[in-house]
mmCIF file of C-alpha atoms and ligand atoms in Angstrom:
data_model
loop_
_atom_site.group_PDB
_atom_site.id
_atom_site.type_symbol
_atom_site.label_atom_id
_atom_site.label_comp_id
_atom_site.label_asym_id
_atom_site.label_seq_id
_atom_site.Cartn_x
_atom_site.Cartn_y
_atom_site.Cartn_z
ATOM 1 C CA UNK T 1 15.714 17.834 2.377
ATOM 2 C CA UNK T 2 12.503 19.078 3.972
ATOM 3 C CA UNK T 3 10.698 15.750 3.401
ATOM 4 C CA UNK T 4 12.911 14.011 5.955
ATOM 5 C CA UNK T 5 12.280 16.422 8.820
ATOM 6 C CA UNK T 6 10.695 14.587 11.693
ATOM 7 C CA UNK T 7 8.442 17.309 13.058
ATOM 8 C CA UNK T 8 4.966 16.902 14.431
ATOM 9 C CA UNK T 9 2.470 16.891 11.593
ATOM 10 C CA UNK T 10 -1.275 17.170 11.728
ATOM 11 C CA UNK T 11 -3.656 15.244 9.541
ATOM 12 C CA UNK T 12 -7.426 15.030 9.121
ATOM 13 C CA UNK T 13 -8.911 11.679 10.189
ATOM 14 C CA UNK T 14 -12.406 10.661 11.357
ATOM 15 C CA UNK T 15 -13.718 14.220 11.479
ATOM 16 C CA UNK T 16 -10.805 15.611 13.489
ATOM 17 C CA UNK T 17 -7.452 17.292 13.040
ATOM 18 C CA UNK T 18 -4.952 15.154 14.941
ATOM 19 C CA UNK T 19 -1.229 14.341 15.128
ATOM 20 C CA UNK T 20 -0.378 11.910 12.331
ATOM 21 C CA UNK T 21 0.751 9.199 14.777
ATOM 22 C CA UNK T 22 -2.642 9.177 16.527
ATOM 23 C CA UNK T 23 -4.619 8.035 13.452
ATOM 24 C CA UNK T 24 -5.415 4.323 13.724
ATOM 25 C CA UNK T 25 -7.145 1.851 11.444
ATOM 26 C CA UNK T 26 -7.732 -1.846 12.045
ATOM 27 C CA UNK T 27 -4.830 -4.094 11.048
ATOM 28 C CA UNK T 28 -7.448 -6.501 9.677
ATOM 29 C CA UNK T 29 -9.150 -3.833 7.564
ATOM 30 C CA UNK T 30 -9.533 -4.569 3.833
ATOM 31 C CA UNK T 31 -7.398 -1.446 3.302
ATOM 32 C CA UNK T 32 -4.474 -3.148 5.050
ATOM 33 C CA UNK T 33 -5.165 -6.723 3.946
ATOM 34 C CA UNK T 34 -6.154 -6.150 0.297
ATOM 35 C CA UNK T 35 -5.128 -2.575 -0.435
ATOM 36 C CA UNK T 36 -8.727 -1.372 -0.822
ATOM 37 C CA UNK T 37 -8.366 2.395 -1.118
ATOM 38 C CA UNK T 38 -8.519 5.232 -3.610
ATOM 39 C CA UNK T 39 -6.481 8.372 -3.322
ATOM 40 C CA UNK T 40 -5.564 11.785 -4.690
ATOM 41 C CA UNK T 41 -2.185 13.494 -4.688
ATOM 42 C CA UNK T 42 -2.304 17.273 -4.922
ATOM 43 C CA UNK T 43 0.571 19.711 -4.965
ATOM 44 C CA UNK T 44 0.355 23.107 -3.302
ATOM 45 C CA UNK T 45 2.941 25.670 -4.380
ATOM 46 C CA UNK T 46 4.152 28.457 -2.114
ATOM 47 C CA UNK T 47 4.475 31.981 -3.501
ATOM 48 C CA UNK T 48 6.876 33.953 -1.279
ATOM 49 C CA UNK T 49 5.935 37.333 -2.684
ATOM 50 C CA UNK T 50 2.250 36.907 -1.777
ATOM 51 C CA UNK T 51 3.005 34.691 1.269
ATOM 52 C CA UNK T 52 0.384 32.402 -0.202
ATOM 53 C CA UNK T 53 0.089 28.663 -0.775
ATOM 54 C CA UNK T 54 -1.933 27.551 -3.815
ATOM 55 C CA UNK T 55 -3.507 24.118 -4.268
ATOM 56 C CA UNK T 56 -3.314 23.229 -7.949
ATOM 57 C CA UNK T 57 -6.543 21.927 -9.541
ATOM 58 C CA UNK T 58 -8.056 20.855 -6.236
ATOM 59 C CA UNK T 59 -11.563 20.431 -7.615
ATOM 60 C CA UNK T 60 -10.408 18.176 -10.467
ATOM 61 C CA UNK T 61 -8.424 15.964 -8.103
ATOM 62 C CA UNK T 62 -11.367 15.570 -5.740
ATOM 63 C CA UNK T 63 -13.715 14.833 -8.637
ATOM 64 C CA UNK T 64 -11.404 12.039 -9.830
ATOM 65 C CA UNK T 65 -11.139 10.710 -6.270
ATOM 66 C CA UNK T 66 -14.935 10.523 -5.937
ATOM 67 C CA UNK T 67 -15.226 8.934 -9.391
ATOM 68 C CA UNK T 68 -12.662 6.300 -8.396
ATOM 69 C CA UNK T 69 -14.723 5.552 -5.253
ATOM 70 C CA UNK T 70 -17.858 5.311 -7.405
ATOM 71 C CA UNK T 71 -16.342 2.803 -9.835
ATOM 72 C CA UNK T 72 -15.190 0.640 -6.912
ATOM 73 C CA UNK T 73 -18.663 0.935 -5.319
ATOM 74 C CA UNK T 74 -17.490 2.492 -2.052
ATOM 75 C CA UNK T 75 -20.470 3.354 0.113
ATOM 76 C CA UNK T 76 -19.482 6.903 1.048
ATOM 77 C CA UNK T 77 -20.938 8.923 3.869
ATOM 78 C CA UNK T 78 -23.277 11.518 2.254
ATOM 79 C CA UNK T 79 -21.235 14.354 3.736
ATOM 80 C CA UNK T 80 -18.076 13.375 1.813
ATOM 81 C CA UNK T 81 -18.289 15.760 -1.128
ATOM 82 C CA UNK T 82 -16.072 18.432 -2.657
ATOM 83 C CA UNK T 83 -17.074 21.160 -0.185
ATOM 84 C CA UNK T 84 -16.463 18.947 2.848
ATOM 85 C CA UNK T 85 -13.073 17.779 1.571
ATOM 86 C CA UNK T 86 -11.990 21.315 0.648
ATOM 87 C CA UNK T 87 -13.066 22.678 4.028
ATOM 88 C CA UNK T 88 -11.039 20.075 5.913
ATOM 89 C CA UNK T 89 -8.080 20.296 3.546
ATOM 90 C CA UNK T 90 -7.783 24.038 4.227
ATOM 91 C CA UNK T 91 -8.218 23.430 7.928
ATOM 92 C CA UNK T 92 -5.509 20.766 8.171
ATOM 93 C CA UNK T 93 -2.971 22.716 6.096
ATOM 94 C CA UNK T 94 -3.586 25.772 8.284
ATOM 95 C CA UNK T 95 -3.114 23.631 11.400
ATOM 96 C CA UNK T 96 0.373 22.772 10.104
ATOM 97 C CA UNK T 97 1.001 26.382 9.016
ATOM 98 C CA UNK T 98 3.031 25.222 6.012
ATOM 99 C CA UNK T 99 4.867 28.076 4.220
ATOM 100 C CA UNK T 100 6.639 25.942 1.606
ATOM 101 C CA UNK T 101 5.745 23.637 -1.286
ATOM 102 C CA UNK T 102 3.689 20.720 -0.046
ATOM 103 C CA UNK T 103 1.878 17.652 -1.308
ATOM 104 C CA UNK T 104 -1.507 16.606 0.049
ATOM 105 C CA UNK T 105 -2.532 12.963 0.034
ATOM 106 C CA UNK T 106 -6.290 12.430 0.291
ATOM 107 C CA UNK T 107 -7.254 8.812 0.842
ATOM 108 C CA UNK T 108 -10.588 7.027 1.040
ATOM 109 C CA UNK T 109 -9.993 3.617 2.555
ATOM 110 C CA UNK T 110 -12.043 0.599 3.529
ATOM 111 C CA UNK T 111 -11.737 0.194 7.287
ATOM 112 C CA UNK T 112 -13.496 -2.281 9.605
ATOM 113 C CA UNK T 113 -13.314 -6.068 9.677
ATOM 114 C CA UNK T 114 -14.927 -6.875 6.346
ATOM 115 C CA UNK T 115 -13.287 -8.351 3.275
ATOM 116 C CA UNK T 116 -12.307 -7.147 -0.197
ATOM 117 C CA UNK T 117 -15.951 -6.957 -1.340
ATOM 118 C CA UNK T 118 -17.214 -4.916 1.621
ATOM 119 C CA UNK T 119 -18.466 -1.466 0.691
ATOM 120 C CA UNK T 120 -18.199 0.265 4.102
ATOM 121 C CA UNK T 121 -17.057 1.743 6.463
ATOM 122 C CA UNK T 122 -15.056 4.153 4.330
ATOM 123 C CA UNK T 123 -12.715 6.533 6.152
ATOM 124 C CA UNK T 124 -11.265 9.780 4.808
ATOM 125 C CA UNK T 125 -7.675 10.838 5.490
ATOM 126 C CA UNK T 126 -6.201 14.185 4.443
ATOM 127 C CA UNK T 127 -2.481 14.305 4.994
ATOM 128 C CA UNK T 128 -0.322 17.266 3.899
ATOM 129 C CA UNK T 129 3.483 17.148 3.981
ATOM 130 C CA UNK T 130 6.414 19.129 2.547
ATOM 131 C CA UNK T 131 7.549 18.040 -0.894
ATOM 132 C CA UNK T 132 10.388 19.339 -3.029
ATOM 133 C CA UNK T 133 10.265 19.677 -6.811
ATOM 134 C CA UNK T 134 10.827 16.483 -8.810
ATOM 135 C CA UNK T 135 14.291 15.616 -10.217
ATOM 136 C CA UNK T 136 15.699 19.077 -9.341
ATOM 137 C CA UNK T 137 19.260 17.835 -9.779
ATOM 138 C CA UNK T 138 18.794 16.661 -13.391
ATOM 139 C CA UNK T 139 17.878 18.188 -16.772
ATOM 140 C CA UNK T 140 15.873 15.107 -17.610
ATOM 141 C CA UNK T 141 15.657 11.375 -17.036
ATOM 142 C CA UNK T 142 16.305 8.027 -18.676
ATOM 143 C CA UNK T 143 13.530 5.488 -19.227
ATOM 144 C CA UNK T 144 12.991 2.042 -20.679
ATOM 145 C CA UNK T 145 9.987 0.166 -21.976
ATOM 146 C CA UNK T 146 9.152 -2.253 -19.190
ATOM 147 C CA UNK T 147 8.395 -5.898 -19.985
ATOM 148 C CA UNK T 148 5.345 -5.606 -17.689
ATOM 149 C CA UNK T 149 2.099 -4.776 -19.509
ATOM 150 C CA UNK T 150 -0.085 -1.923 -18.193
ATOM 151 C CA UNK T 151 -3.272 -3.010 -16.430
ATOM 152 C CA UNK T 152 -6.405 -2.359 -18.475
ATOM 153 C CA UNK T 153 -10.107 -1.565 -18.219
ATOM 154 C CA UNK T 154 -11.100 -5.253 -18.518
ATOM 155 C CA UNK T 155 -9.039 -6.292 -15.489
ATOM 156 C CA UNK T 156 -7.990 -3.477 -13.158
ATOM 157 C CA UNK T 157 -9.023 -0.102 -14.577
ATOM 158 C CA UNK T 158 -6.129 2.387 -14.731
ATOM 159 C CA UNK T 159 -8.750 5.177 -14.762
ATOM 160 C CA UNK T 160 -9.322 4.385 -11.073
ATOM 161 C CA UNK T 161 -6.662 5.859 -8.830
ATOM 162 C CA UNK T 162 -6.568 2.914 -6.432
ATOM 163 C CA UNK T 163 -3.664 1.817 -4.251
ATOM 164 C CA UNK T 164 -3.824 -1.719 -5.708
ATOM 165 C CA UNK T 165 -3.093 -0.426 -9.215
ATOM 166 C CA UNK T 166 0.331 0.640 -8.050
ATOM 167 C CA UNK T 167 1.492 -2.966 -7.749
ATOM 168 C CA UNK T 168 1.614 -2.900 -11.558
ATOM 169 C CA UNK T 169 3.494 0.425 -11.365
ATOM 170 C CA UNK T 170 5.841 -1.066 -8.789
ATOM 171 C CA UNK T 171 6.784 -4.009 -11.018
ATOM 172 C CA UNK T 172 7.581 -1.732 -13.943
ATOM 173 C CA UNK T 173 9.459 0.858 -11.881
ATOM 174 C CA UNK T 174 11.576 -1.687 -10.006
ATOM 175 C CA UNK T 175 12.470 -3.451 -13.234
ATOM 176 C CA UNK T 176 13.579 -0.090 -14.659
ATOM 177 C CA UNK T 177 15.620 1.000 -11.629
ATOM 178 C CA UNK T 178 17.266 -2.395 -11.231
ATOM 179 C CA UNK T 179 18.434 -2.054 -14.849
ATOM 180 C CA UNK T 180 19.803 1.449 -14.208
ATOM 181 C CA UNK T 181 16.987 3.610 -15.657
ATOM 182 C CA UNK T 182 15.180 6.385 -13.818
ATOM 183 C CA UNK T 183 11.693 5.368 -14.935
ATOM 184 C CA UNK T 184 9.640 2.894 -16.925
ATOM 185 C CA UNK T 185 7.138 3.325 -19.740
ATOM 186 C CA UNK T 186 4.390 0.752 -20.075
ATOM 187 C CA UNK T 187 2.861 -0.588 -23.266
ATOM 188 C CA UNK T 188 -0.813 -1.529 -23.097
ATOM 189 C CA UNK T 189 -2.559 -4.756 -24.144
ATOM 190 C CA UNK T 190 -2.544 -3.554 -27.754
ATOM 191 C CA UNK T 191 1.213 -3.061 -27.649
ATOM 192 C CA UNK T 192 0.819 0.730 -27.878
ATOM 193 C CA UNK T 193 2.436 3.221 -25.507
ATOM 194 C CA UNK T 194 0.356 3.714 -22.345
ATOM 195 C CA UNK T 195 2.024 5.713 -19.542
ATOM 196 C CA UNK T 196 4.704 5.754 -16.871
ATOM 197 C CA UNK T 197 4.298 4.131 -13.420
ATOM 198 C CA UNK T 198 3.005 7.418 -11.989
ATOM 199 C CA UNK T 199 2.900 9.757 -14.976
ATOM 200 C CA UNK T 200 1.560 10.321 -18.479
ATOM 201 C CA UNK T 201 3.655 10.683 -21.609
ATOM 202 C CA UNK T 202 3.905 13.208 -24.422
ATOM 203 C CA UNK T 203 6.096 13.070 -27.519
ATOM 204 C CA UNK T 204 6.884 15.831 -29.964
ATOM 205 C CA UNK T 205 7.531 14.912 -33.580
ATOM 206 C CA UNK T 206 8.084 17.615 -36.173
ATOM 207 C CA UNK T 207 6.416 20.278 -33.991
ATOM 208 C CA UNK T 208 3.353 18.052 -33.396
ATOM 209 C CA UNK T 209 2.579 17.262 -29.765
ATOM 210 C CA UNK T 210 1.171 13.772 -29.365
ATOM 211 C CA UNK T 211 -0.152 11.854 -26.352
ATOM 212 C CA UNK T 212 -2.030 8.543 -25.983
ATOM 213 C CA UNK T 213 -5.835 8.895 -25.601
ATOM 214 C CA UNK T 214 -7.557 8.311 -22.257
ATOM 215 C CA UNK T 215 -8.670 4.895 -23.571
ATOM 216 C CA UNK T 216 -5.042 3.721 -23.954
ATOM 217 C CA UNK T 217 -4.907 2.216 -20.418
ATOM 218 C CA UNK T 218 -3.859 5.378 -18.614
ATOM 219 C CA UNK T 219 -4.947 7.360 -15.610
ATOM 220 C CA UNK T 220 -6.985 10.401 -16.642
ATOM 221 C CA UNK T 221 -4.142 12.628 -15.539
ATOM 222 C CA UNK T 222 -4.890 16.175 -14.485
ATOM 223 C CA UNK T 223 -1.406 17.373 -15.458
ATOM 224 C CA UNK T 224 -1.927 15.814 -18.907
ATOM 225 C CA UNK T 225 -5.110 17.871 -19.181
ATOM 226 C CA UNK T 226 -3.271 21.006 -18.040
ATOM 227 C CA UNK T 227 -0.565 20.411 -20.672
ATOM 228 C CA UNK T 228 -3.226 20.025 -23.380
ATOM 229 C CA UNK T 229 -4.889 23.286 -22.311
ATOM 230 C CA UNK T 230 -1.612 25.227 -22.046
ATOM 231 C CA UNK T 231 -0.331 24.061 -25.431
ATOM 232 C CA UNK T 232 -3.565 24.842 -27.232
ATOM 233 C CA UNK T 233 -4.521 28.096 -25.424
ATOM 234 C CA UNK T 234 -1.106 29.624 -24.794
ATOM 235 C CA UNK T 235 1.337 28.019 -27.240
ATOM 236 C CA UNK T 236 -1.349 27.773 -29.936
ATOM 237 C CA UNK T 237 -0.411 24.209 -30.797
ATOM 238 C CA UNK T 238 -3.107 21.528 -30.749
ATOM 239 C CA UNK T 239 -2.283 18.272 -29.011
ATOM 240 C CA UNK T 240 -3.009 15.134 -31.025
ATOM 241 C CA UNK T 241 -4.484 12.341 -28.907
ATOM 242 C CA UNK T 242 -3.795 9.088 -30.742
ATOM 243 C CA UNK T 243 -2.206 5.654 -30.198
ATOM 244 C CA UNK T 244 1.600 5.837 -30.139
ATOM 245 C CA UNK T 245 3.929 3.045 -31.297
ATOM 246 C CA UNK T 246 7.010 2.115 -29.282
ATOM 247 C CA UNK T 247 9.319 2.949 -32.183
ATOM 248 C CA UNK T 248 7.905 6.478 -32.408
ATOM 249 C CA UNK T 249 9.592 7.107 -29.064
ATOM 250 C CA UNK T 250 12.951 6.220 -30.623
ATOM 251 C CA UNK T 251 12.611 8.913 -33.293
ATOM 252 C CA UNK T 252 10.843 11.590 -31.210
ATOM 253 C CA UNK T 253 12.306 15.118 -31.265
ATOM 254 C CA UNK T 254 11.241 15.665 -27.649
ATOM 255 C CA UNK T 255 9.577 13.562 -24.982
ATOM 256 C CA UNK T 256 8.396 14.222 -21.440
ATOM 257 C CA UNK T 257 6.538 12.592 -18.589
ATOM 258 C CA UNK T 258 3.996 14.596 -16.642
ATOM 259 C CA UNK T 259 2.092 14.186 -13.408
ATOM 260 C CA UNK T 260 1.434 15.969 -10.138
ATOM 261 C CA UNK T 261 4.531 14.571 -8.434
ATOM 262 C CA UNK T 262 6.885 14.398 -11.445
ATOM 263 C CA UNK T 263 5.548 17.731 -12.823
ATOM 264 C CA UNK T 264 6.926 18.085 -16.387
ATOM 265 C CA UNK T 265 10.070 15.995 -16.652
ATOM 266 C CA UNK T 266 11.933 15.591 -19.953
ATOM 267 C CA UNK T 267 12.894 12.058 -21.026
ATOM 268 C CA UNK T 268 16.337 12.360 -22.608
ATOM 269 C CA UNK T 269 17.080 8.716 -23.280
ATOM 270 C CA UNK T 270 14.712 5.844 -24.025
ATOM 271 C CA UNK T 271 15.922 2.233 -24.222
ATOM 272 C CA UNK T 272 19.444 3.702 -24.435
ATOM 273 C CA UNK T 273 18.520 5.777 -27.505
ATOM 274 C CA UNK T 274 19.105 9.502 -27.042
ATOM 275 C CA UNK T 275 16.287 11.980 -27.530
ATOM 276 C CA UNK T 276 17.474 15.239 -29.136
ATOM 277 C CA UNK T 277 21.086 14.381 -28.232
ATOM 278 C CA UNK T 278 20.129 14.447 -24.545
ATOM 279 C CA UNK T 279 19.244 18.144 -24.697
ATOM 280 C CA UNK T 280 15.881 19.345 -23.383
ATOM 281 C CA UNK T 281 13.810 20.440 -26.393
ATOM 282 C CA UNK T 282 12.446 23.898 -27.136
ATOM 283 C CA UNK T 283 8.744 23.099 -26.725
ATOM 284 C CA UNK T 284 9.269 21.092 -23.523
ATOM 285 C CA UNK T 285 11.296 23.942 -22.030
ATOM 286 C CA UNK T 286 8.684 26.532 -22.914
ATOM 287 C CA UNK T 287 5.827 24.424 -21.630
ATOM 288 C CA UNK T 288 7.594 23.709 -18.365
ATOM 289 C CA UNK T 289 8.350 27.351 -17.879
ATOM 290 C CA UNK T 290 4.692 28.324 -18.333
ATOM 291 C CA UNK T 291 3.513 25.434 -16.134
ATOM 292 C CA UNK T 292 5.687 26.589 -13.203
ATOM 293 C CA UNK T 293 4.564 30.180 -13.587
ATOM 294 C CA UNK T 294 0.935 29.085 -13.484
ATOM 295 C CA UNK T 295 1.155 26.691 -10.525
ATOM 296 C CA UNK T 296 3.038 29.208 -8.373
ATOM 297 C CA UNK T 297 1.094 32.226 -9.644
ATOM 298 C CA UNK T 298 4.261 34.102 -10.589
ATOM 299 C CA UNK T 299 3.327 35.012 -14.130
ATOM 300 C CA UNK T 300 3.893 38.555 -15.289
ATOM 301 C CA UNK T 301 2.053 37.729 -18.504
ATOM 302 C CA UNK T 302 -1.390 37.367 -16.961
ATOM 303 C CA UNK T 303 -1.550 33.642 -17.337
ATOM 304 C CA UNK T 304 -4.824 32.043 -16.199
ATOM 305 C CA UNK T 305 -5.045 31.347 -12.471
ATOM 306 C CA UNK T 306 -8.496 29.733 -12.180
ATOM 307 C CA UNK T 307 -6.793 26.391 -11.440
ATOM 308 C CA UNK T 308 -5.437 27.734 -8.132
ATOM 309 C CA UNK T 309 -7.139 27.529 -4.740
ATOM 310 C CA UNK T 310 -5.460 29.860 -2.211
ATOM 311 C CA UNK T 311 -5.074 28.190 1.198
ATOM 312 C CA UNK T 312 -4.499 31.211 3.474
HETATM 313 N N1 PMP H 1 -0.564 7.998 -14.385
HETATM 314 C C1 PMP H 1 -0.416 7.391 -13.206
HETATM 315 C C2 PMP H 1 -0.398 5.911 -13.151
HETATM 316 C C3 PMP H 1 -0.275 8.147 -12.025
HETATM 317 O O1 PMP H 1 -0.127 7.549 -10.849
HETATM 318 C C4 PMP H 1 -0.258 9.550 -12.111
HETATM 319 C C5 PMP H 1 -0.054 10.367 -10.867
HETATM 320 N N2 PMP H 1 -1.255 10.663 -10.220
HETATM 321 C C6 PMP H 1 -0.424 10.144 -13.368
HETATM 322 C C7 PMP H 1 -0.569 9.335 -14.486
HETATM 323 C C8 PMP H 1 -0.501 11.627 -13.487
HETATM 324 O O2 PMP H 1 -1.748 12.053 -12.982
HETATM 325 P P1 PMP H 1 -1.926 13.525 -12.407
HETATM 326 O O3 PMP H 1 -1.436 14.420 -13.458
HETATM 327 O O4 PMP H 1 -3.381 13.659 -12.208
HETATM 328 O O5 PMP H 1 -1.146 13.598 -11.159
#
């Protein structure tokens, strides 16, 4: 597995490209002590035919990163904007000369010796590393409804992609794996379906594609947005954004989780109830097929490629 290779990797930190092990932050920083950071996770897909690596929806990821920093009142250096981040992201990937699928973690963290309410100094890290496709060895996954409730906009906003939010994800995921499931699905404070620990959820019932709205205590997922665009523009099916009950999952014809890391992953069993007899459904299959053609720019059908930023 490429992810385990222990080769020298270069990252961007404090205005420089440097070996990953040389980047240092204070052990007393609020980032270390209280988990004060926001981050983005972007996949770049390698196309062998064109010898090209494409970052998928870079601009949208950076916009969400900067919005997360804004909500948490990070006092960012004026120069930290989309152009600056893109410039350094290209530079650091080129320094590593990756010619395979990778994932890029961009982090804004609170360094220095302040506390959890400090607003500076904020440091930027851009760290690319090889990453294989999600769940390649399985057709789909099993999930359960976790007993942990999803965080919400009145306490810890799920719209913010902050490291601290993932303690909630951690509780749900570890409960699920310790009970033998691959993943968890959270309900929100209204008892409606929210999202997975690191993914959003879609169900298909009688050819209708349904997903919780962005006000249902979810991250405003970029893959969710891509799925909505692909289904309406290419499959000609409109996605319905509405609250979803837990029991609707039990009678869904198809269900999948989506996210940058998990991509489009079918859920074939929920709370030990099979979905479509554990067979990946027709719409999910089609959607996944189109998604992978778009992200890797391999389409022969002229699918849109404005979401791709070529690296080389
Ligand atoms: N929800 C949560 C909690 C996540 O961590 C992620 C992964 N970033 C997603 C949804 C999916 O978001 P995206 O499609 O932007 O990766």
